[in-house]
Structures are given as C-alpha cells and as structure tokens.
Amino acid sequence: ATLPDAISDLEILHIYTTATSIKLSWTSPANANLGTGAYYDLRYKEKTQDCDLQTDWDNATKAATSSLPIPDSSVAQDQIAEITDLSKGVNYCFAIKTFNNAFYSDISNIAQTKTLASQTQLTTLQYEGGWNYAATMITQTLTPDKNPYYINRSACMSSNSVLTIEPGVVIKFGPWYEEGWYKYPVIFFATGQIKAKGTAKNPIVFTSIYDDTYAGDSNNDGNATLPAAGNWGGFQINSDNNIFDYVIIKYGGGDTRGLMTFYNNNNNIISNSVFSNNLRSIDFQAYSSTQPTIIETSDFSYTTSRSITTHRSANPIIRHNNIHHNYGGIDVADQSEPVINNNNIYNNTAYGVTINQWYNLTNPVNARFNWWGHESGPTYSTNPLGQGDKVTNNIDYSNWAVVKY
C-alpha cells in the first residue's frame, strides 16, 4: 500500500480574493490517485489565536467535494479551487489532505488570508502631506492584505521615493476625470523607482476599476460597467532601474503617449508579464544606453494600436516574447536601434515589425531569429514565399525560426 505525499505548496491566489470568496492553488503530490474514489479533503476555519487546523481538523469546515478538482495521477500538476460563501473581513486558515483511494496523506502546509471587509473596499496610496493635486507619493510597500489599491487621479512619485509592490497586489485605476472643460485619463508619473516583483502564481495586477476579474466587483454594479481598452492612462517613467516582473497590465493606454512610456532607457526590466486589451502599449521616448531596457518572456496581445514603439535613439532589447493579435507589432522610428530577437510575432493585423517615415538610420533593424507565424518567414517583397506577419523595408529578418518557440 502507498500513502500519497503530503501537499507542501498550498497557496492563496491573492488577486482573486473578494469579500466572500478565496482561490487556492497547489500541485498534485506523488501517489495522489490510485483509482476511482480519490479526492481532496480541503478544510478551513476562522483564525483565532493561531491556525490550529493540525489539532482541530475534525471541527474545521469541509469544502464541498464538487468545488475541488479530482486528484491528478501525474505529479506536480496545477490544482485550483475556489471557496465561496465566506464571511466578509474574516481571516481564514486552509489546509488539505489527499485520499488516493486507499489512504489519506498527512495534512498540508497551512495557508491563510483575510477576505475583503467590503466588496467596495479600496485602499489609497500614501502621499506626502495627504492627497492634493500637487502631492507626491512617499516611499511605501503595497501588500495584498490591503487589496485592491485605487488610484483615481494622476499620481506622482518624487525622484528619491521607492514604490515596492509585493506579489498578489491588485491596483485599480479610476476612469477619466474632469478638470474644468477637459477630461483626463489617470496617469502614474514615476520619477522614483518602481519595484513590482510578482510570482507566477501571485502576479501583480494593474487594471481598470471596471475590471471585476481581479479583487471582485469594486464598484459593486454587477455588469453595468465593463472594462475596455483606454479606461485609464498609463505610466510615464523618467527613472531607471524599474522592475516589472510577473505583472498583468490591462485596459490602459488612454494616454496618447502610451500605456508605459519610457523617457529613461537605462536598466529597466519587464519580464514574465502580460499586456492585454490595452489601447496603446509601450513607447520608448528615450536615448540609447549602455545598459538598455530589457523586455523579455512576456506576452503582448489585443492592443488596439501597436504593442511596442521605439523613438529617438532608444536601443531596448526585445527578446523571447509573444507579440500577437495586435493591430501592429513593433514600430521603429527616428534613430532608434532596438534588438528584436527570438520572439513569436504573429497574427498582428497590419504588420509584425515596421519602420515609419522618420526612421533615418542606414543600418537595418536587427529583427533576426523571430518566428513570424509561418515557417516561410514574414511577408515582404524580397521574401516572395513568406506567409507570416508583414515587415517593411530596411529590416533584417534573416535566420527566422520555422516553428514557434
């Protein structure tokens, strides 16, 4: 007889926590399913002094089996469950055992979190001297227990401030606001450092107040308002060493300059991230750097315009990304010299990579080793058999990949 291994990676998926529900994740342990009848036994209780599930397992509430996945017979497969009908503003403890059709495993590690005190709970960021139209953000750390954070007016950082954002934080941006006769999108002006480092299971989310997918229905109106590209402005970044790792950015780009505009090209990093359903995406209005910004292992999709634009002499490194289903892929302008290698660039409506009329370098753009959506390479006059995304003149698309990375 074989006992299933105990689960050791039970984890709260903080970006989905609402006033009445919590999502959890774990990976299937060894020997989890030896035949029909295997199941997970997930239990929870309110936290008092301690999470005493180890000693009070029998008195804990048992999650309905119908709300849990059937244990996977393969090891290390993602398993997700959502527990609903919880009480508002309560700190819960969770643990799980596996029954493999013969034996129970030992109890897992214990995960804990607090439901939102109210479905319309919103936390504001901290400003020097309190909020006013000229206020600047102070150095602070954002934590998921205060989700979701809310920015409803354009916000500024001072040059010496640091904004640290922990995994699982959700930041929602308000809709366009009026000042006098004009309407403006909410913009985050960053002259200090942003350190947004999420994880694969607990990414950091920047999205619209109308987006009910993350941290619930914050404006409590059901489906009366739905998120859309351009609901909020974006980031104006004039500092270096900013980090965006495992972040999700959606429904922004209302600022005509871009969803994320870099005026400083020095050592910024975007990695393992998702940019989706934005009106505009990344724009480099920066000069070249010996430590250029790197965009890697990220996904850009369903952007109403182009996904990335480079101006001036910006020289970002764009590698190992998926750039697809946008109006346009990458637009190269002025004297910029991006390095665009080893990406999957496909199903973009107008083009994969293009040079606009202000591009005035004699060297071709380095867009080698990419997959263009077809083994025949990109569509261009000098590649008559190409059936992939379109490119324009003065682009080195050689040595393209014949299969998707």
Coordinates of N, CA and C in Angstrom, one line a residue, residues 32-258:
A32 N -1.2 10.5 -5.7 CA -2.4 11.2 -5.4 C -3.7 10.4 -5.8
N33 N -3.6 9.6 -6.9 CA -4.7 9.0 -7.4 C -4.4 7.5 -7.8
L34 N -4.8 6.6 -7.0 CA -4.5 5.2 -7.4 C -5.8 4.5 -7.9
G35 N -6.8 5.2 -8.2 CA -8.0 4.6 -8.7 C -9.3 5.4 -8.4
T36 N -10.4 5.0 -8.9 CA -11.7 5.6 -8.7 C -11.9 5.9 -7.2
G37 N -12.3 7.0 -6.9 CA -12.6 7.3 -5.5 C -11.6 8.2 -4.8
A38 N -10.6 8.6 -5.5 CA -9.6 9.5 -5.0 C -10.2 10.9 -4.9
Y39 N -9.9 11.7 -3.9 CA -10.4 13.0 -3.7 C -9.5 13.9 -2.8
Y40 N -9.7 15.2 -2.9 CA -9.0 16.1 -1.9 C -10.0 16.4 -0.8
D41 N -9.4 16.5 0.4 CA -10.2 16.9 1.6 C -9.6 18.2 2.0
L42 N -10.3 19.3 1.6 CA -9.8 20.7 1.9 C -10.7 21.2 3.0
R43 N -10.1 21.7 4.1 CA -10.9 22.3 5.2 C -10.4 23.6 5.6
Y44 N -11.3 24.4 6.3 CA -10.9 25.7 6.7 C -11.7 26.1 7.9
K45 N -11.1 27.2 8.6 CA -11.8 27.7 9.8 C -11.3 29.1 10.0
E46 N -12.1 29.9 10.8 CA -11.6 31.2 11.1 C -10.4 31.2 12.0
K47 N -9.5 32.1 11.8 CA -8.3 32.1 12.6 C -8.7 32.9 13.9
T48 N -8.3 32.3 15.0 CA -8.4 33.0 16.3 C -7.0 33.4 16.8
Q49 N -6.4 32.7 17.7 CA -5.1 33.0 18.1 C -4.1 32.5 17.1
D50 N -4.3 31.2 16.7 CA -3.4 30.5 15.7 C -4.3 29.8 14.7
C51 N -3.6 29.4 13.6 CA -4.3 28.5 12.7 C -4.1 27.0 13.2
D52 N -5.0 26.5 14.0 CA -4.9 25.3 14.7 C -5.5 24.1 13.9
L53 N -5.4 24.1 12.6 CA -6.0 23.0 11.9 C -5.4 21.7 12.2
Q54 N -4.1 21.7 12.5 CA -3.4 20.5 12.8 C -4.0 19.8 14.0
T55 N -4.5 20.5 15.0 CA -5.0 19.9 16.2 C -6.5 19.9 16.2
D56 N -7.2 20.6 15.3 CA -8.6 20.7 15.3 C -9.2 20.4 13.9
W57 N -8.6 19.5 13.3 CA -9.0 19.1 11.9 C -10.5 18.7 11.8
D58 N -11.0 17.9 12.8 CA -12.3 17.4 12.7 C -13.4 18.5 12.8
N59 N -13.1 19.6 13.5 CA -14.1 20.6 13.7 C -14.0 21.7 12.6
A60 N -13.1 21.6 11.7 CA -13.0 22.6 10.6 C -14.1 22.3 9.5
T61 N -14.4 23.4 8.8 CA -15.4 23.3 7.8 C -14.8 22.6 6.6
K62 N -15.5 21.6 6.0 CA -15.1 20.8 4.9 C -15.6 21.4 3.6
A63 N -14.7 21.7 2.7 CA -15.2 22.3 1.4 C -15.9 21.2 0.6
A64 N -16.9 21.6 -0.1 CA -17.7 20.6 -0.9 C -16.8 19.9 -1.9
T65 N -16.8 18.6 -2.0 CA -16.0 17.9 -3.0 C -16.2 18.4 -4.4
S66 N -17.5 18.8 -4.7 CA -17.8 19.3 -6.1 C -17.1 20.6 -6.4
S67 N -16.6 21.3 -5.4 CA -15.8 22.5 -5.7 C -14.3 22.3 -5.9
L68 N -13.9 21.0 -5.7 CA -12.5 20.7 -5.8 C -12.2 19.8 -7.0
P69 N -10.9 19.9 -7.5 CA -10.6 19.0 -8.7 C -10.4 17.6 -8.2
I70 N -10.5 16.7 -9.1 CA -10.1 15.3 -8.8 C -8.6 15.2 -8.8
P71 N -8.0 14.5 -7.8 CA -6.5 14.5 -7.8 C -5.9 13.9 -9.1
D72 N -4.9 14.6 -9.5 CA -4.3 14.2 -10.8 C -3.3 13.0 -10.6
S73 N -3.3 12.1 -11.5 CA -2.4 10.9 -11.3 C -1.0 11.3 -11.6
S74 N -0.8 12.4 -12.3 CA 0.6 12.9 -12.5 C 1.1 13.8 -11.5
V75 N 2.3 13.8 -11.2 CA 2.9 14.7 -10.1 C 3.1 16.1 -10.7
A76 N 2.9 17.1 -9.8 CA 3.2 18.5 -10.0 C 2.3 19.1 -11.0
Q77 N 1.1 18.7 -11.1 CA 0.1 19.3 -12.0 C -0.6 20.4 -11.2
D78 N -0.9 21.6 -11.8 CA -1.6 22.6 -11.1 C -3.0 22.2 -10.7
Q79 N -3.4 22.5 -9.5 CA -4.7 22.2 -9.0 C -5.2 23.5 -8.4
I80 N -6.5 23.9 -8.7 CA -7.0 25.2 -8.3 C -8.4 24.9 -7.7
A81 N -8.8 25.6 -6.6 CA -10.1 25.5 -6.1 C -10.6 26.9 -5.6
E82 N -11.8 27.2 -5.7 CA -12.4 28.4 -5.2 C -13.4 28.1 -4.1
I83 N -13.2 28.7 -3.0 CA -14.1 28.5 -1.8 C -15.0 29.8 -1.8
T84 N -16.3 29.6 -1.8 CA -17.2 30.7 -1.9 C -18.1 30.7 -0.6
D85 N -19.0 31.7 -0.5 CA -19.9 31.9 0.6 C -19.2 32.0 1.9
L86 N -18.0 32.7 1.9 CA -17.3 33.1 3.1 C -17.8 34.4 3.7
S87 N -17.4 34.7 4.9 CA -17.9 35.9 5.6 C -16.9 37.0 5.2
K88 N -17.4 38.3 5.2 CA -16.6 39.4 4.9 C -15.7 39.8 6.0
G89 N -14.5 40.2 5.7 CA -13.5 40.7 6.6 C -13.0 39.7 7.7
V90 N -13.0 38.4 7.3 CA -12.6 37.3 8.2 C -11.3 36.7 7.8
N91 N -10.4 36.5 8.7 CA -9.1 35.8 8.5 C -9.4 34.3 8.5
Y92 N -9.1 33.6 7.4 CA -9.3 32.2 7.3 C -8.0 31.4 7.2
C93 N -8.0 30.2 7.8 CA -6.9 29.3 7.6 C -7.4 28.1 6.8
F94 N -6.5 27.6 5.9 CA -6.9 26.5 5.0 C -5.8 25.4 5.0
A95 N -6.2 24.2 4.9 CA -5.2 23.0 4.8 C -5.9 21.9 4.0
I96 N -5.2 21.0 3.5 CA -5.7 20.0 2.6 C -5.0 18.6 2.8
K97 N -5.8 17.6 2.7 CA -5.3 16.2 2.7 C -5.7 15.6 1.3
T98 N -4.9 14.5 0.9 CA -5.3 13.8 -0.3 C -5.7 12.4 0.1
F99 N -6.8 11.9 -0.4 CA -7.2 10.5 -0.3 C -7.0 9.8 -1.7
N100 N -6.1 8.8 -1.8 CA -5.8 8.3 -3.1 C -6.5 7.0 -3.4
N101 N -7.6 6.8 -2.7 CA -8.5 5.6 -2.9 C -8.0 4.4 -2.0
A102 N -7.0 4.7 -1.2 CA -6.6 3.7 -0.2 C -6.2 4.4 1.2
F103 N -5.5 5.4 1.1 CA -5.0 6.1 2.3 C -5.1 7.6 2.2
Y104 N -5.1 8.3 3.3 CA -5.0 9.7 3.4 C -3.5 10.1 3.6
S105 N -3.2 11.2 3.0 CA -1.9 11.8 3.2 C -1.9 12.6 4.6
D106 N -0.7 13.0 5.0 CA -0.6 13.9 6.1 C -1.2 15.2 5.7
I107 N -1.5 16.1 6.7 CA -2.0 17.4 6.4 C -1.0 18.3 5.7
S108 N -1.5 19.2 4.9 CA -0.5 20.0 4.1 C 0.0 21.2 5.0
N109 N 0.8 22.0 4.4 CA 1.1 23.3 5.0 C -0.2 24.1 5.1
I110 N -0.2 25.1 6.0 CA -1.4 25.9 6.2 C -1.3 27.2 5.5
A111 N -2.3 27.6 4.7 CA -2.4 28.9 4.1 C -3.4 29.8 4.7
Q112 N -3.2 31.1 4.8 CA -4.2 31.9 5.5 C -4.3 33.3 4.7
T113 N -5.5 33.8 4.8 CA -5.7 35.2 4.2 C -7.0 35.7 4.8
K114 N -7.2 37.0 4.5 CA -8.4 37.6 5.0 C -9.3 38.1 3.8
T115 N -10.6 37.8 3.9 CA -11.5 38.3 2.9 C -11.6 39.8 3.0
L116 N -12.1 40.4 1.9 CA -12.2 41.9 1.9 C -13.3 42.2 2.9
A117 N -13.1 43.3 3.6 CA -14.1 43.8 4.6 C -15.4 44.2 3.9
S118 N -15.3 44.7 2.7 CA -16.4 45.1 1.9 C -16.1 44.9 0.4
Q119 N -17.1 44.6 -0.4 CA -16.9 44.4 -1.8 C -16.3 45.7 -2.4
T120 N -16.7 46.8 -1.9 CA -16.2 48.1 -2.4 C -15.0 48.6 -1.6
Q121 N -14.3 47.7 -0.9 CA -13.1 48.1 -0.2 C -12.0 48.6 -1.2
L122 N -11.5 49.8 -0.9 CA -10.4 50.4 -1.8 C -9.4 51.0 -0.9
T123 N -8.1 50.8 -1.1 CA -7.0 51.4 -0.3 C -6.3 52.4 -1.2
T124 N -6.1 53.6 -0.7 CA -5.4 54.6 -1.4 C -3.9 54.6 -1.1
L125 N -3.0 55.1 -2.0 CA -1.6 55.1 -1.7 C -1.3 56.3 -0.7
Q126 N -0.1 56.3 -0.2 CA 0.3 57.3 0.8 C 1.0 58.5 0.1
Y127 N 0.6 59.7 0.4 CA 1.2 60.9 -0.2 C 1.7 61.8 0.9
E128 N 2.8 62.5 0.5 CA 3.3 63.5 1.5 C 2.3 64.6 1.8
G129 N 2.0 64.7 3.1 CA 1.1 65.7 3.5 C -0.4 65.4 3.1
G130 N -0.7 64.2 2.8 CA -2.0 63.9 2.3 C -2.2 64.2 0.8
W131 N -3.4 63.8 0.3 CA -3.6 63.9 -1.1 C -4.0 65.3 -1.5
N132 N -3.4 65.9 -2.5 CA -3.9 67.0 -3.2 C -3.3 67.0 -4.6
Y133 N -3.7 67.9 -5.5 CA -3.3 67.8 -6.9 C -1.8 67.9 -7.1
A134 N -1.1 68.4 -6.1 CA 0.4 68.6 -6.3 C 1.1 67.6 -5.4
A135 N 0.4 66.7 -4.8 CA 1.1 65.8 -3.8 C 2.0 64.8 -4.5
T136 N 3.0 64.3 -3.8 CA 3.9 63.3 -4.3 C 3.8 62.1 -3.4
M137 N 4.0 60.9 -4.0 CA 4.0 59.7 -3.2 C 5.2 59.5 -2.4
I138 N 5.1 59.0 -1.2 CA 6.2 58.7 -0.4 C 6.6 57.3 -0.6
T139 N 7.8 56.9 -0.1 CA 8.3 55.6 -0.2 C 7.4 54.7 0.6
Q140 N 6.9 53.6 0.0 CA 6.0 52.7 0.7 C 6.0 51.3 0.1
T141 N 5.4 50.4 0.8 CA 5.3 49.0 0.3 C 3.8 48.6 0.2
L142 N 3.4 48.1 -0.9 CA 2.0 47.7 -1.1 C 1.9 46.2 -0.8
T143 N 0.9 45.8 0.0 CA 0.8 44.4 0.4 C -0.6 43.9 0.0
P144 N -0.7 42.6 -0.3 CA -2.0 42.0 -0.8 C -3.1 42.1 0.2
D145 N -2.8 42.1 1.5 CA -3.9 42.2 2.5 C -4.7 43.4 2.5
K146 N -4.2 44.4 1.7 CA -5.0 45.7 1.6 C -5.6 45.9 0.2
N147 N -5.6 44.8 -0.6 CA -6.2 44.8 -1.9 C -7.7 45.2 -1.9
P148 N -8.2 45.8 -3.0 CA -7.4 46.4 -4.1 C -7.0 47.8 -3.7
Y149 N -5.9 48.3 -4.3 CA -5.5 49.7 -4.2 C -6.2 50.5 -5.3
Y150 N -6.4 51.8 -5.1 CA -7.1 52.6 -6.0 C -6.4 53.9 -6.3
I151 N -6.2 54.2 -7.5 CA -5.7 55.5 -7.9 C -6.7 56.1 -8.9
N152 N -7.3 57.2 -8.4 CA -8.4 57.8 -9.2 C -8.1 59.2 -9.7
R153 N -6.8 59.7 -9.5 CA -6.3 60.9 -10.1 C -4.9 60.7 -10.4
S154 N -4.4 61.4 -11.4 CA -3.0 61.2 -11.8 C -2.1 61.4 -10.6
A155 N -1.1 60.5 -10.4 CA -0.3 60.4 -9.3 C 1.2 60.6 -9.6
C156 N 2.0 61.2 -8.7 CA 3.4 61.5 -8.9 C 4.2 60.8 -7.9
M157 N 5.5 60.5 -8.3 CA 6.5 60.0 -7.3 C 7.6 61.0 -7.3
S158 N 8.2 61.2 -6.2 CA 9.4 62.0 -6.1 C 10.6 61.2 -6.6
S159 N 11.7 61.9 -6.9 CA 12.8 61.2 -7.5 C 13.5 60.3 -6.5
N160 N 13.4 60.5 -5.2 CA 14.1 59.7 -4.2 C 13.1 58.7 -3.6
S161 N 11.9 58.5 -4.1 CA 11.0 57.6 -3.5 C 11.1 56.2 -4.1
V162 N 10.7 55.2 -3.4 CA 10.6 53.8 -3.9 C 9.3 53.2 -3.6
L163 N 8.6 52.7 -4.7 CA 7.4 52.0 -4.5 C 7.6 50.5 -4.7
T164 N 7.5 49.8 -3.6 CA 7.7 48.3 -3.6 C 6.3 47.7 -3.6
I165 N 6.1 46.8 -4.6 CA 4.8 46.2 -4.7 C 5.0 44.7 -4.5
E166 N 4.3 44.1 -3.5 CA 4.5 42.7 -3.2 C 3.7 41.8 -4.2
P167 N 4.0 40.5 -4.3 CA 3.2 39.6 -5.1 C 1.8 39.5 -4.7
G168 N 0.9 39.5 -5.6 CA -0.5 39.4 -5.3 C -1.3 40.7 -5.1
V169 N -0.6 41.8 -5.3 CA -1.3 43.1 -5.2 C -2.1 43.4 -6.4
V170 N -3.2 44.0 -6.2 CA -4.1 44.5 -7.3 C -4.2 46.0 -7.2
I171 N -3.9 46.7 -8.2 CA -4.1 48.2 -8.3 C -5.1 48.5 -9.4
K172 N -6.1 49.2 -9.0 CA -7.2 49.6 -10.0 C -7.1 51.1 -10.2
F173 N -7.3 51.4 -11.4 CA -7.2 52.9 -11.8 C -8.6 53.3 -12.1
G174 N -8.9 54.6 -11.7 CA -10.2 55.2 -11.9 C -10.4 55.6 -13.4
P175 N -11.6 55.9 -13.7 CA -11.9 56.3 -15.1 C -11.4 57.7 -15.3
W176 N -11.6 58.2 -16.5 CA -11.2 59.6 -16.9 C -11.9 60.5 -16.0
Y177 N -11.2 61.6 -15.6 CA -11.8 62.6 -14.6 C -11.8 64.0 -15.3
E178 N -12.7 64.8 -14.8 CA -12.9 66.1 -15.3 C -12.2 67.2 -14.5
E179 N -11.5 68.1 -15.2 CA -11.0 69.3 -14.6 C -11.3 70.5 -15.5
G180 N -12.3 71.3 -15.1 CA -12.7 72.4 -16.0 C -13.5 71.8 -17.1
W181 N -13.1 72.2 -18.3 CA -13.8 71.8 -19.5 C -13.3 70.4 -20.1
Y182 N -12.2 69.9 -19.5 CA -11.5 68.8 -20.1 C -11.6 67.5 -19.3
K183 N -11.4 66.4 -20.0 CA -11.3 65.1 -19.3 C -9.9 64.6 -19.5
Y184 N -9.4 63.9 -18.5 CA -8.1 63.4 -18.5 C -8.1 61.9 -18.0
P185 N -7.2 61.1 -18.6 CA -7.1 59.7 -18.1 C -6.1 59.7 -16.9
V186 N -6.3 58.8 -16.0 CA -5.4 58.7 -14.8 C -4.0 58.2 -15.3
I187 N -3.0 59.0 -14.9 CA -1.6 58.7 -15.3 C -0.7 58.6 -14.0
F188 N 0.1 57.6 -14.0 CA 1.1 57.4 -13.0 C 2.4 58.0 -13.4
F189 N 2.9 59.1 -12.8 CA 4.2 59.7 -13.2 C 5.2 59.2 -12.3
A190 N 6.2 58.4 -12.8 CA 7.2 57.8 -12.0 C 8.6 58.4 -12.3
T191 N 9.1 59.2 -11.3 CA 10.5 59.7 -11.3 C 11.3 59.0 -10.3
G192 N 10.6 58.2 -9.4 CA 11.3 57.4 -8.4 C 11.4 56.0 -9.0
Q193 N 11.7 55.0 -8.1 CA 11.8 53.6 -8.6 C 10.6 52.8 -8.2
I194 N 10.1 52.0 -9.2 CA 9.0 51.1 -9.0 C 9.6 49.7 -9.0
K195 N 9.4 48.9 -7.9 CA 9.8 47.5 -7.8 C 8.6 46.6 -7.7
A196 N 8.1 46.2 -8.8 CA 6.9 45.4 -8.9 C 7.3 44.0 -9.2
K197 N 7.5 43.1 -8.2 CA 8.0 41.8 -8.5 C 7.0 40.8 -8.0
G198 N 6.2 40.3 -8.9 CA 5.2 39.3 -8.6 C 5.8 37.9 -8.7
T199 N 5.0 36.9 -8.7 CA 5.4 35.5 -8.9 C 4.4 34.9 -9.9
A200 N 4.8 33.7 -10.4 CA 3.9 33.0 -11.4 C 2.5 32.8 -10.9
K201 N 2.4 32.4 -9.6 CA 1.0 32.2 -9.1 C 0.4 33.4 -8.5
N202 N 1.2 34.4 -8.1 CA 0.7 35.6 -7.5 C 1.3 36.8 -8.2
P203 N 0.9 37.0 -9.4 CA 1.4 38.2 -10.2 C 0.8 39.5 -9.6
I204 N 1.3 40.6 -10.0 CA 0.8 41.9 -9.6 C -0.1 42.4 -10.8
V205 N -1.2 43.0 -10.4 CA -2.2 43.4 -11.5 C -2.4 44.9 -11.4
F206 N -2.3 45.5 -12.6 CA -2.7 46.9 -12.8 C -3.8 46.9 -13.8
T207 N -5.0 47.4 -13.4 CA -6.2 47.3 -14.3 C -7.2 48.4 -14.0
S208 N -8.3 48.3 -14.7 CA -9.4 49.3 -14.6 C -10.3 49.0 -13.4
I209 N -10.8 50.1 -12.8 CA -11.8 49.9 -11.8 C -13.0 49.1 -12.2
Y210 N -13.3 49.1 -13.5 CA -14.4 48.3 -14.0 C -14.1 46.8 -14.2
D211 N -12.9 46.4 -13.9 CA -12.5 45.0 -14.1 C -12.8 44.2 -12.9
D212 N -13.8 43.3 -13.0 CA -14.3 42.6 -11.8 C -13.5 41.2 -11.7
T213 N -12.7 40.9 -12.6 CA -11.9 39.6 -12.6 C -11.0 39.6 -11.4
Y214 N -10.4 40.7 -11.1 CA -9.4 40.7 -10.0 C -9.9 41.5 -8.8
A215 N -9.9 40.9 -7.6 CA -10.3 41.5 -6.4 C -11.8 41.9 -6.4
G216 N -12.6 41.3 -7.3 CA -14.0 41.4 -7.3 C -14.6 42.7 -7.9
D217 N -15.9 42.9 -7.7 CA -16.6 44.0 -8.3 C -16.5 45.2 -7.4
S218 N -15.4 45.9 -7.6 CA -15.0 47.0 -6.7 C -16.0 48.2 -6.7
N219 N -16.7 48.4 -7.8 CA -17.7 49.5 -7.8 C -19.1 48.9 -7.6
N220 N -19.2 47.6 -7.3 CA -20.5 47.0 -6.9 C -21.7 47.3 -7.8
D221 N -21.4 47.2 -9.1 CA -22.5 47.4 -10.1 C -22.8 46.3 -11.0
G222 N -22.3 45.1 -10.6 CA -22.6 43.9 -11.5 C -21.9 44.1 -12.8
N223 N -22.7 43.9 -13.9 CA -22.2 44.1 -15.3 C -22.6 45.4 -15.9
A224 N -23.0 46.4 -15.0 CA -23.4 47.7 -15.6 C -22.3 48.4 -16.2
T225 N -21.1 48.3 -15.7 CA -19.9 48.8 -16.4 C -18.9 47.7 -16.6
L226 N -18.4 47.7 -17.8 CA -17.4 46.6 -18.3 C -16.1 47.3 -18.6
P227 N -15.0 46.6 -18.4 CA -13.7 47.2 -18.7 C -13.5 47.3 -20.2
A228 N -12.7 48.3 -20.6 CA -12.4 48.4 -22.1 C -11.0 49.1 -22.2
A229 N -10.4 48.9 -23.3 CA -9.1 49.5 -23.6 C -9.2 51.0 -23.5
G230 N -8.2 51.6 -22.8 CA -8.2 53.0 -22.6 C -9.0 53.5 -21.4
N231 N -9.5 52.6 -20.5 CA -10.2 53.1 -19.3 C -9.3 54.0 -18.5
W232 N -8.0 53.7 -18.4 CA -7.1 54.5 -17.7 C -5.9 54.9 -18.5
G233 N -5.0 55.8 -18.1 CA -4.0 56.3 -18.9 C -2.8 55.4 -19.1
G234 N -1.9 55.4 -18.1 CA -0.7 54.6 -18.1 C 0.4 55.1 -17.2
F235 N 1.6 54.7 -17.5 CA 2.8 55.1 -16.7 C 3.7 56.0 -17.6
Q236 N 4.1 57.1 -17.0 CA 5.1 57.9 -17.6 C 6.4 57.8 -16.7
I237 N 7.4 57.1 -17.3 CA 8.5 56.7 -16.5 C 9.8 57.5 -16.9
N238 N 10.3 58.3 -15.9 CA 11.5 59.1 -16.2 C 12.5 58.7 -15.1
S239 N 12.8 57.5 -14.9 CA 13.8 57.0 -14.0 C 14.3 55.7 -14.5
D240 N 15.4 55.2 -13.8 CA 16.0 53.9 -14.2 C 15.8 52.9 -13.2
N241 N 16.2 51.7 -13.5 CA 16.2 50.5 -12.6 C 14.8 50.2 -12.1
N242 N 13.8 50.4 -12.9 CA 12.5 50.0 -12.6 C 12.3 48.5 -13.0
I243 N 11.5 47.8 -12.1 CA 11.3 46.4 -12.3 C 9.9 46.0 -12.4
F244 N 9.4 45.4 -13.5 CA 8.1 44.9 -13.7 C 8.2 43.4 -14.0
D245 N 8.1 42.5 -13.0 CA 8.3 41.1 -13.2 C 7.0 40.4 -12.7
Y246 N 6.5 39.5 -13.6 CA 5.2 38.9 -13.3 C 4.1 39.9 -13.0
V247 N 3.9 40.8 -13.9 CA 2.8 41.7 -13.7 C 1.8 41.5 -14.9
I248 N 0.5 41.9 -14.6 CA -0.5 41.9 -15.6 C -1.0 43.3 -15.7
I249 N -1.0 43.8 -17.0 CA -1.5 45.2 -17.2 C -2.6 45.2 -18.2
K250 N -3.8 45.6 -17.9 CA -4.9 45.5 -18.8 C -5.8 46.8 -18.8
Y251 N -6.4 47.0 -19.9 CA -7.4 48.1 -20.1 C -6.9 49.5 -20.0
G252 N -5.6 49.7 -20.1 CA -5.0 51.0 -20.0 C -4.7 51.6 -21.4
G253 N -3.8 52.6 -21.5 CA -3.4 53.1 -22.8 C -4.2 54.3 -23.2
G254 N -5.0 54.9 -22.3 CA -5.8 56.1 -22.7 C -4.9 57.3 -22.9
D255 N -3.7 57.3 -22.3 CA -2.8 58.4 -22.5 C -2.2 58.3 -23.9
T256 N -2.3 59.3 -24.7 CA -1.8 59.3 -26.1 C -0.4 59.0 -26.3
R257 N 0.4 59.1 -25.2 CA 1.8 58.8 -25.3 C 2.1 57.4 -25.1
G258 N 1.2 56.6 -24.6 CA 1.4 55.2 -24.5 C 1.0 54.7 -23.1

